[in-house]
């Protein structure tokens, strides 16, 4: 008998998906080159050549068994070591390979982290605006999601609202920095304040509230921006990572959960992740991908294009009078719409072949997201359309 | 706060794992070559060269985006088409690519299939002896597992017990043919009888009971043995497959759920699998692995070694007076122990450096499993130890 709950999910097409389909259709009419599609957060730069070279070398040097045989339940030892060493080197941490659990991207990482530190019925807090997939990620575990309203001034954390909503049912807090959809990086002040609040409430409630830190955009940081590593500031942090953005490998489904070695339970949590996998059918990322990633652990694609695109858009948006916080990283920017209804605003933009995502689905109505992981040349060409859109539709601003 | 349920799972080390660790330790003393380790079901033959060649060609011919970019939510189209075409060609089916959902191996496939057709609280039936991982697979969804006692005569299905245990709470029946641990292939008679019973009970209960058919050993079939394709006999069949055994790629985590096109809900179930993935963090197998598998879809590793090993063991076991059903496929054989307590029996075998798995954990006490996915030369050398073990420990049989 078919599970009606999953069937019911099929009806709901995401706004992003609908807009992306519009862009494809419109592209058939006027050429996709002339559609300024800012809808999808898909890396637009190629994976570094070294990744393919590492894959080929592995196939030449390792036996089929070493390469394609089962990985240990808790992951390939070389990959775990490469991740731990890299984090230690870069962030002054003391991870051991046994603190690292390889996963199929950040989605897999969050799925494991959530299950490790909550039980069905618990509450998980997220901060608006947030990646809409957090809803199925959290509710899929049986936990409930509580949204802390946005700090629309700086898109850091609205601590006043956070404080009011915290309660003893909250077992985990899920953050995303650098942030999708705002492009903002949490400052050291924010992270310190968050850590202090979690420590205070953990003491008050008599258990440790876990911080699940989703960091797929960690490597896309713009000039002069400081990107503090959250686990350094709070002991009970599970760091979730994906190589989708930094190495442009979203299809290869590789990431990890890094459990803070300062937490006495860190290795237990890694072992628990192995048990969690048995029930969800995840069973670790592909063996050859783990082994190849280990060899290019500190490399990235050429990420400089994202900063170039951001600056072009940011300058134009400011010139046009948009209220917008300058992104510190990622490939997103998050301006305030020129009318209260961002859905109506984005609909009007379509007439100018501008595909903008209203932020209602990110739980932040009145704003919109632009994903500028597209060719710089196209960003440049889009500026005239943006200008024409604003001047025509909002002449009296 | 740590999830105590997953933590509690950590204490329970599987018998197979314990035995395998014994074998490794003993190997350090006398050389692993002299330990006859029949504990693990790990492919012992290499993946075909064509697989690596396909991987390399893809890296030379495709752009990084085509190769490493996101796969569509419901899987790579070429892989889906290759699977559908192969099943149609070989089994006279009429699958469309849209009936196929790529997964991370059979574990991923079963995780999706179970969630698609049950809700928490439902009952899922399995037939003893069965792969012990079915327990976390089923209970991980919130469903309950009901075990139908073994047909110890032929290791087909005990229909009398099956009939007695069927009830309106049973929403799915999970079979595994060719079977781990028995090596037995379900006959056409068995499959037909099973299909008839499921049709009868579906009509009686007023909903369709789904058949989840786990077939990772489908390609390891011995001379003259007929291996009927279950979905051909029952409309509501979800076929779960893995390339782990046929292509010796267990580490690459690639498999699929094939939804019977005769079921009007088949494409809906595929779409639902995409939704299920969002909650479990699975998010499809690696893109390059899907694309490479599509190109070697009908190939297998050199599987002939398993039949050679089986014949050596079977003949010797019969000669020594064991009660044993001749395997029709897989790389397992499942004899009756020479005393009622198969755990004690297997303990005694260790003195002869024979690592045999007592079948208590397969829910079939009194039997033991030998996994003969090891070098033929080693199987040959093991026979003397087997003989000595039996003659010394059970002289009065």
PDB file of C-alpha atoms in Angstrom, chain A residues 1-3 5-7 9-10 17 41-47 51-52 55-56 59-60 64-65 67-71 73 104 107-108 111 115-119 133 136-137 140-141 171 207-210 244-245 248-253 265 268-269 271-272 275-276 278-289, chain B residues 1-3 5-7 9-10 17 41-47 51-52 55-56 59-60 64-65 67-71 73 104 107-108 111 115-119 133 136-137 140-141 171 207-210 244-245 248-253 265 268-269 271-272 275-276 278-289:
ATOM      1  CA  UNK A   1       0.000   0.000   0.000  1.00  0.00           C
ATOM      2  CA  UNK A   2       1.474   3.285  -1.114  1.00  0.00           C
ATOM      3  CA  UNK A   3       2.656   5.708   1.575  1.00  0.00           C
ATOM      4  CA  UNK A   5       2.544  11.054   3.013  1.00  0.00           C
ATOM      5  CA  UNK A   6       5.302  10.800   0.432  1.00  0.00           C
ATOM      6  CA  UNK A   7       2.738  10.800  -2.372  1.00  0.00           C
ATOM      7  CA  UNK A   9       4.756  15.657  -1.241  1.00  0.00           C
ATOM      8  CA  UNK A  10       4.732  15.195  -5.021  1.00  0.00           C
ATOM      9  CA  UNK A  17      12.108  24.573  -9.665  1.00  0.00           C
ATOM     10  CA  UNK A  41      22.613  27.343  -6.897  1.00  0.00           C
ATOM     11  CA  UNK A  42      24.641  25.136  -9.199  1.00  0.00           C
ATOM     12  CA  UNK A  43      28.447  25.587  -9.389  1.00  0.00           C
ATOM     13  CA  UNK A  44      29.335  27.189 -12.725  1.00  0.00           C
ATOM     14  CA  UNK A  45      33.090  26.581 -12.694  1.00  0.00           C
ATOM     15  CA  UNK A  46      34.705  23.249 -13.564  1.00  0.00           C
ATOM     16  CA  UNK A  47      36.196  20.832 -11.049  1.00  0.00           C
ATOM     17  CA  UNK A  51      40.560  15.648  -9.435  1.00  0.00           C
ATOM     18  CA  UNK A  52      40.240  13.669 -12.672  1.00  0.00           C
ATOM     19  CA  UNK A  55      40.915   9.368 -10.277  1.00  0.00           C
ATOM     20  CA  UNK A  56      42.912   8.099 -13.253  1.00  0.00           C
ATOM     21  CA  UNK A  59      42.769   3.296 -11.393  1.00  0.00           C
ATOM     22  CA  UNK A  60      46.288   2.774 -12.706  1.00  0.00           C
ATOM     23  CA  UNK A  64      40.255  -3.316  -8.308  1.00  0.00           C
ATOM     24  CA  UNK A  65      39.717  -4.646  -4.778  1.00  0.00           C
ATOM     25  CA  UNK A  67      39.645   0.722  -5.235  1.00  0.00           C
ATOM     26  CA  UNK A  68      36.145  -0.661  -5.677  1.00  0.00           C
ATOM     27  CA  UNK A  69      35.816  -2.982  -2.652  1.00  0.00           C
ATOM     28  CA  UNK A  70      33.732  -2.124   0.410  1.00  0.00           C
ATOM     29  CA  UNK A  71      34.926   0.901   2.380  1.00  0.00           C
ATOM     30  CA  UNK A  73      31.619   1.113   7.704  1.00  0.00           C
ATOM     31  CA  UNK A 104      26.980  11.612   0.552  1.00  0.00           C
ATOM     32  CA  UNK A 107      22.491  16.432   2.803  1.00  0.00           C
ATOM     33  CA  UNK A 108      23.828  13.097   4.026  1.00  0.00           C
ATOM     34  CA  UNK A 111      20.745  13.621   7.948  1.00  0.00           C
ATOM     35  CA  UNK A 115      19.584  11.717  13.950  1.00  0.00           C
ATOM     36  CA  UNK A 116      22.628  11.418  16.211  1.00  0.00           C
ATOM     37  CA  UNK A 117      21.544  14.185  18.578  1.00  0.00           C
ATOM     38  CA  UNK A 118      17.739  14.286  18.454  1.00  0.00           C
ATOM     39  CA  UNK A 119      14.859  11.875  18.838  1.00  0.00           C
ATOM     40  CA  UNK A 133      15.460  21.700   2.132  1.00  0.00           C
ATOM     41  CA  UNK A 136      12.376  17.781   4.867  1.00  0.00           C
ATOM     42  CA  UNK A 137      15.816  17.180   6.416  1.00  0.00           C
ATOM     43  CA  UNK A 140      12.269  13.431   7.940  1.00  0.00           C
ATOM     44  CA  UNK A 141      13.844  12.497  11.283  1.00  0.00           C
ATOM     45  CA  UNK A 171      18.071  19.640  21.205  1.00  0.00           C
ATOM     46  CA  UNK A 207      21.942  18.606  28.675  1.00  0.00           C
ATOM     47  CA  UNK A 208      24.121  19.731  25.780  1.00  0.00           C
ATOM     48  CA  UNK A 209      22.354  21.469  22.934  1.00  0.00           C
ATOM     49  CA  UNK A 210      24.186  20.516  19.765  1.00  0.00           C
ATOM     50  CA  UNK A 244      29.902  20.112  -4.049  1.00  0.00           C
ATOM     51  CA  UNK A 245      30.757  23.790  -4.160  1.00  0.00           C
ATOM     52  CA  UNK A 248      32.417  21.662  -8.090  1.00  0.00           C
ATOM     53  CA  UNK A 249      31.513  17.995  -7.565  1.00  0.00           C
ATOM     54  CA  UNK A 250      27.817  18.144  -6.631  1.00  0.00           C
ATOM     55  CA  UNK A 251      26.965  14.993  -8.600  1.00  0.00           C
ATOM     56  CA  UNK A 252      29.611  12.897  -6.858  1.00  0.00           C
ATOM     57  CA  UNK A 253      27.906  13.188  -3.473  1.00  0.00           C
ATOM     58  CA  UNK A 265      31.256  11.858  22.766  1.00  0.00           C
ATOM     59  CA  UNK A 268      30.766   7.713  19.801  1.00  0.00           C
ATOM     60  CA  UNK A 269      28.794   9.975  17.488  1.00  0.00           C
ATOM     61  CA  UNK A 271      30.189   5.230  15.422  1.00  0.00           C
ATOM     62  CA  UNK A 272      26.495   6.050  15.829  1.00  0.00           C
ATOM     63  CA  UNK A 275      24.403   2.674  12.814  1.00  0.00           C
ATOM     64  CA  UNK A 276      22.157   5.438  11.500  1.00  0.00           C
ATOM     65  CA  UNK A 278      22.048   1.014   8.352  1.00  0.00           C
ATOM     66  CA  UNK A 279      18.494   2.224   8.759  1.00  0.00           C
ATOM     67  CA  UNK A 280      18.456   4.908   6.085  1.00  0.00           C
ATOM     68  CA  UNK A 281      20.259   3.021   3.320  1.00  0.00           C
ATOM     69  CA  UNK A 282      22.986   5.604   2.948  1.00  0.00           C
ATOM     70  CA  UNK A 283      26.052   3.405   3.386  1.00  0.00           C
ATOM     71  CA  UNK A 284      28.807   5.943   2.657  1.00  0.00           C
ATOM     72  CA  UNK A 285      29.992   7.785  -0.459  1.00  0.00           C
ATOM     73  CA  UNK A 286      31.590   5.943  -3.387  1.00  0.00           C
ATOM     74  CA  UNK A 287      34.970   4.455  -2.542  1.00  0.00           C
ATOM     75  CA  UNK A 288      36.900   5.865  -5.506  1.00  0.00           C
ATOM     76  CA  UNK A 289      35.461   9.344  -4.861  1.00  0.00           C
TER      77      UNK A 289
ATOM     78  CA  UNK B   1      21.581  15.366  23.514  1.00  0.00           C
ATOM     79  CA  UNK B   2      22.801  12.048  22.139  1.00  0.00           C
ATOM     80  CA  UNK B   3      20.202   9.657  20.716  1.00  0.00           C
ATOM     81  CA  UNK B   5      18.726   4.291  20.729  1.00  0.00           C
ATOM     82  CA  UNK B   6      21.563   4.533  18.215  1.00  0.00           C
ATOM     83  CA  UNK B   7      24.098   4.540  21.019  1.00  0.00           C
ATOM     84  CA  UNK B   9      23.134  -0.327  18.943  1.00  0.00           C
ATOM     85  CA  UNK B  10      26.886   0.122  19.308  1.00  0.00           C
ATOM     86  CA  UNK B  17      32.105  -9.276  12.436  1.00  0.00           C
ATOM     87  CA  UNK B  41      30.294 -12.121   1.736  1.00  0.00           C
ATOM     88  CA  UNK B  42      32.790  -9.919  -0.080  1.00  0.00           C
ATOM     89  CA  UNK B  43      33.312 -10.403  -3.846  1.00  0.00           C
ATOM     90  CA  UNK B  44      36.706 -12.020  -4.434  1.00  0.00           C
ATOM     91  CA  UNK B  45      37.008 -11.426  -8.171  1.00  0.00           C
ATOM     92  CA  UNK B  46      38.034  -8.110  -9.716  1.00  0.00           C
ATOM     93  CA  UNK B  47      35.690  -5.697 -11.444  1.00  0.00           C
ATOM     94  CA  UNK B  51      34.512  -0.514 -15.965  1.00  0.00           C
ATOM     95  CA  UNK B  52      37.720   1.434 -15.353  1.00  0.00           C
ATOM     96  CA  UNK B  55      35.426   5.748 -16.272  1.00  0.00           C
ATOM     97  CA  UNK B  56      38.581   6.985 -17.995  1.00  0.00           C
ATOM     98  CA  UNK B  59      36.748  11.802 -18.052  1.00  0.00           C
ATOM     99  CA  UNK B  60      38.383  12.302 -21.447  1.00  0.00           C
ATOM    100  CA  UNK B  64      33.490  18.441 -15.860  1.00  0.00           C
ATOM    101  CA  UNK B  65      29.926  19.801 -15.646  1.00  0.00           C
ATOM    102  CA  UNK B  67      30.327  14.413 -15.522  1.00  0.00           C
ATOM    103  CA  UNK B  68      30.462  15.817 -11.991  1.00  0.00           C
ATOM    104  CA  UNK B  69      27.430  18.141 -11.967  1.00  0.00           C
ATOM    105  CA  UNK B  70      24.202  17.319 -10.154  1.00  0.00           C
ATOM    106  CA  UNK B  71      22.312  14.291 -11.495  1.00  0.00           C
ATOM    107  CA  UNK B  73      16.711  14.147  -8.686  1.00  0.00           C
ATOM    108  CA  UNK B 104      23.338   3.629  -3.357  1.00  0.00           C
ATOM    109  CA  UNK B 107      20.674  -1.165   0.932  1.00  0.00           C
ATOM    110  CA  UNK B 108      19.608   2.165  -0.523  1.00  0.00           C
ATOM    111  CA  UNK B 111      15.408   1.675   2.193  1.00  0.00           C
ATOM    112  CA  UNK B 115       9.338   3.629   2.806  1.00  0.00           C
ATOM    113  CA  UNK B 116       7.359   3.916  -0.431  1.00  0.00           C
ATOM    114  CA  UNK B 117       4.896   1.161   0.447  1.00  0.00           C
ATOM    115  CA  UNK B 118       4.669   1.075   4.245  1.00  0.00           C
ATOM    116  CA  UNK B 119       4.034   3.508   7.080  1.00  0.00           C
ATOM    117  CA  UNK B 133      20.682  -6.399   8.028  1.00  0.00           C
ATOM    118  CA  UNK B 136      17.702  -2.449  10.817  1.00  0.00           C
ATOM    119  CA  UNK B 137      16.477  -1.878   7.255  1.00  0.00           C
ATOM    120  CA  UNK B 140      14.657   1.898  10.633  1.00  0.00           C
ATOM    121  CA  UNK B 141      11.470   2.849   8.756  1.00  0.00           C
ATOM    122  CA  UNK B 171       1.920  -4.251   3.697  1.00  0.00           C
ATOM    123  CA  UNK B 207      -5.139  -3.222  -0.833  1.00  0.00           C
ATOM    124  CA  UNK B 208      -2.076  -4.371  -2.737  1.00  0.00           C
ATOM    125  CA  UNK B 209       0.589  -6.109  -0.701  1.00  0.00           C
ATOM    126  CA  UNK B 210       3.928  -5.173  -2.263  1.00  0.00           C
ATOM    127  CA  UNK B 244      28.155  -4.903  -5.821  1.00  0.00           C
ATOM    128  CA  UNK B 245      28.327  -8.598  -6.640  1.00  0.00           C
ATOM    129  CA  UNK B 248      32.407  -6.487  -7.935  1.00  0.00           C
ATOM    130  CA  UNK B 249      31.808  -2.800  -7.106  1.00  0.00           C
ATOM    131  CA  UNK B 250      30.552  -2.944  -3.510  1.00  0.00           C
ATOM    132  CA  UNK B 251      32.454   0.200  -2.514  1.00  0.00           C
ATOM    133  CA  UNK B 252      30.961   2.292  -5.303  1.00  0.00           C
ATOM    134  CA  UNK B 253      27.425   2.024  -3.903  1.00  0.00           C
ATOM    135  CA  UNK B 265       1.611   3.443  -9.606  1.00  0.00           C
ATOM    136  CA  UNK B 268       4.534   7.589  -8.885  1.00  0.00           C
ATOM    137  CA  UNK B 269       6.649   5.329  -6.696  1.00  0.00           C
ATOM    138  CA  UNK B 271       8.857  10.067  -7.928  1.00  0.00           C
ATOM    139  CA  UNK B 272       8.110   9.251  -4.276  1.00  0.00           C
ATOM    140  CA  UNK B 275      10.958  12.631  -1.955  1.00  0.00           C
ATOM    141  CA  UNK B 276      12.044   9.865   0.427  1.00  0.00           C
ATOM    142  CA  UNK B 278      15.212  14.262   0.768  1.00  0.00           C
ATOM    143  CA  UNK B 279      14.455  13.074   4.283  1.00  0.00           C
ATOM    144  CA  UNK B 280      17.110  10.380   4.588  1.00  0.00           C
ATOM    145  CA  UNK B 281      20.043  12.249   3.034  1.00  0.00           C
ATOM    146  CA  UNK B 282      20.654   9.626   0.388  1.00  0.00           C
ATOM    147  CA  UNK B 283      20.477  11.836  -2.728  1.00  0.00           C
ATOM    148  CA  UNK B 284      21.447   9.296  -5.401  1.00  0.00           C
ATOM    149  CA  UNK B 285      24.659   7.447  -6.305  1.00  0.00           C
ATOM    150  CA  UNK B 286      27.731   9.243  -7.638  1.00  0.00           C
ATOM    151  CA  UNK B 287      27.215  10.737 -11.087  1.00  0.00           C
ATOM    152  CA  UNK B 288      30.330   9.285 -12.725  1.00  0.00           C
ATOM    153  CA  UNK B 289      29.536   5.829 -11.340  1.00  0.00           C
TER     154      UNK B 289
END
